[in-house]
Amino acid sequence: MSKSKVSLREVFKTIIWPRKKLLFVGLILIIISRAAGLVPPWATKPFMDDILVNKELDKLPLLLTFLTIAILIQAVTSFLLTKILSVEAQHLISVLRSKVQKHLLRLPIRFFDNQKSGALVSRVMNDVEGVRNLVGTGLVQLVGGTLTAIISVGFLIYINPLMTLFVLLPMSIFGVITMKAFSIIRPVFRERGKITADVTGRLTETLNGVRVIKGFNAEQQEIKVFEKGVDQLFQNVKKSLTSTSFVTSSGTFLVGLASVGIMGLSGYFNLSAGDFLQFTMFMVFMIAPIVQMSNIGSQLTEAFAGLDRTEELMNTPVEDDGTVRTIKIGEMKGNIEFKNVSFSYEEGKPVLKNITFSAPVGSVTALVGTSGSGKTTIAGLAASFLNPESGTITVDGIDMSKISLDSYRSQLGVVLQDDFLFEGTIRENILFPRPNSTEQELQKAVKAAFVNEFTDRFEKGLETVIGERGVKLSGGQRQRIAIARAILANPRILILDEATSNLDTESESYIQESLRTLMQGRTTFVIAHRLSTIRQANQILVIENGQIQEQGRHEDLISRQGRYYQLYTYQARI
Ligand code: ADP
């Protein structure tokens, strides 16, 4: 993925501007809230000088009423701010998450080969969180804080310009320190998202591969890798903590210093008690937003870092953007032809070289050959998961690279070795490619794949929940569900990666039988491991080193006594 940087302009255009009305309301609310917040510091002077010192007690009720109203206004406005802005921010987060997930699913298979799924999860879930600070109270507080600070400075100058100067000096130093700190923190935040994604990714992998890890007694290794990851994360947080705490502490120190100076100066200028208190209060009201702004600054930095990473993902080209693949193929017959197809995953390392063959409507093409010879790659090309580097694949005579993926894949079915079943009922798992099928169609598929043979024994039948929190199925049972799913989907083209695992004879015969039903009348590509499937095939392609070494039916190839014969006789199974 290329490095992307989100510009302020872009964020303004896509995130802030469309919400201008809400943000404007938020700003008004902040101004009201901040104005009301200035009442208490202002009130200190009349309270001190008029009421406490001069004993003008008749002024007290009015002052108290005024104060109470101000406090009430503050409470109401801050409630409304949360209600309006924070809710909108959370809404935006959910919209963005959906958008990122949608884009992610449109990326080519090749993209996923090079990415950890856990890291992608973190992309979708965490990286967009940052916008909370842009649309939420963060940005509005930044504006509100600046306003309060400016108004407070006005008041301070009004009370005593010279003393104000004395306050502004340490605050400018603080400003410089803050700026410096942010330039240090920014890259740290950027890095953090990446580390989090890496660590999450590795953890997901560890959990998925727990059998292998335990099987090889490799827990220590995984523990070390994870420890290293979390330590990296810790070092990253530590770095930003040191900077932020330095900012906060220097802020506190400089404020303290200013207060000491003010105390001295107020003696020198002979301020009244009320003036002194009012001055101090306004000073706090000027400084508080500045300190707060430094916090908001770090939140905004985090938001931008997250958006940068999201943007990176969103800029990765999708597999079909509708510009090149313009042909919507209607109901197809399923005539597939490979013409001089070459393919490589990495430049300069060809995996398939000049593959030419045709798979006519309704035929079964069995791909056999040693592991790594290129069988899966051929199947991947036929499934439109990969695109030829040179040569063409045609579907009913039309160049596959021009066909809209939606229109092609809606007529494609795949049954893979370790087929994907998700947590849910057996019914949901079978229905998932065609959720609108009728009960009759479903039952037909269930029977054809002999799923009812085992679900009838379950108390809840097809409603039995499978997966982590449900019933554990055997390999053969899982395969039959996958086959039922494919039968129900009724595809024209079928990609089948036969499981290599040995099944008991009973399961084996059920599966053979259901595969026969499944393949009937469909153009099938099968990475074959079962002799029974291979014998049935209309053509066998023997693949070696990315080339078709032999081609023909079982009997022909046996009588030819070539590579296939070798594989067949010496290895007994292919
Ligand atoms: P088979 O299915 O016959 O075992 P494959 O088609 O899976 O063979 O692989 C053919 C060759 O391509 C192998 O050398 C393999 O290492 C390589 N290969 C497969 N997938 C990838 C990938 N995603 N990236 C890079 N190389 C790959």
Coordinates of C-alpha atoms in Angstrom, one line a residue, residues 34 59 70 95 143 172 188 196 206 211 232 235 265 268 282 286 332 334 420 434 449 465 469 560:
R34 CA -17.8 29.8 27.8
K59 CA -26.4 43.3 46.2
A70 CA -24.7 31.2 34.6
V95 CA -20.5 5.2 8.7
V143 CA -12.3 27.3 18.8
S172 CA 4.4 32.3 25.3
V188 CA 4.8 8.7 17.4
T196 CA -1.3 -1.9 17.2
T206 CA -1.5 -17.1 17.0
R211 CA -3.1 -26.3 17.2
Q232 CA 7.1 -1.8 21.2
Q235 CA 7.8 2.2 24.3
L265 CA 3.1 42.8 41.6
Y268 CA 3.4 46.7 44.2
F282 CA -9.2 35.4 34.6
M286 CA -7.0 32.2 30.0
M332 CA -23.8 -18.1 -19.3
G334 CA -20.0 -22.0 -19.2
F420 CA -15.4 -21.6 5.3
R434 CA -28.6 -17.6 -1.8
A449 CA -25.4 -33.5 -0.3
V465 CA -25.6 -24.1 15.8
R469 CA -20.1 -21.9 20.5
R560 CA 0.5 -43.5 -22.7

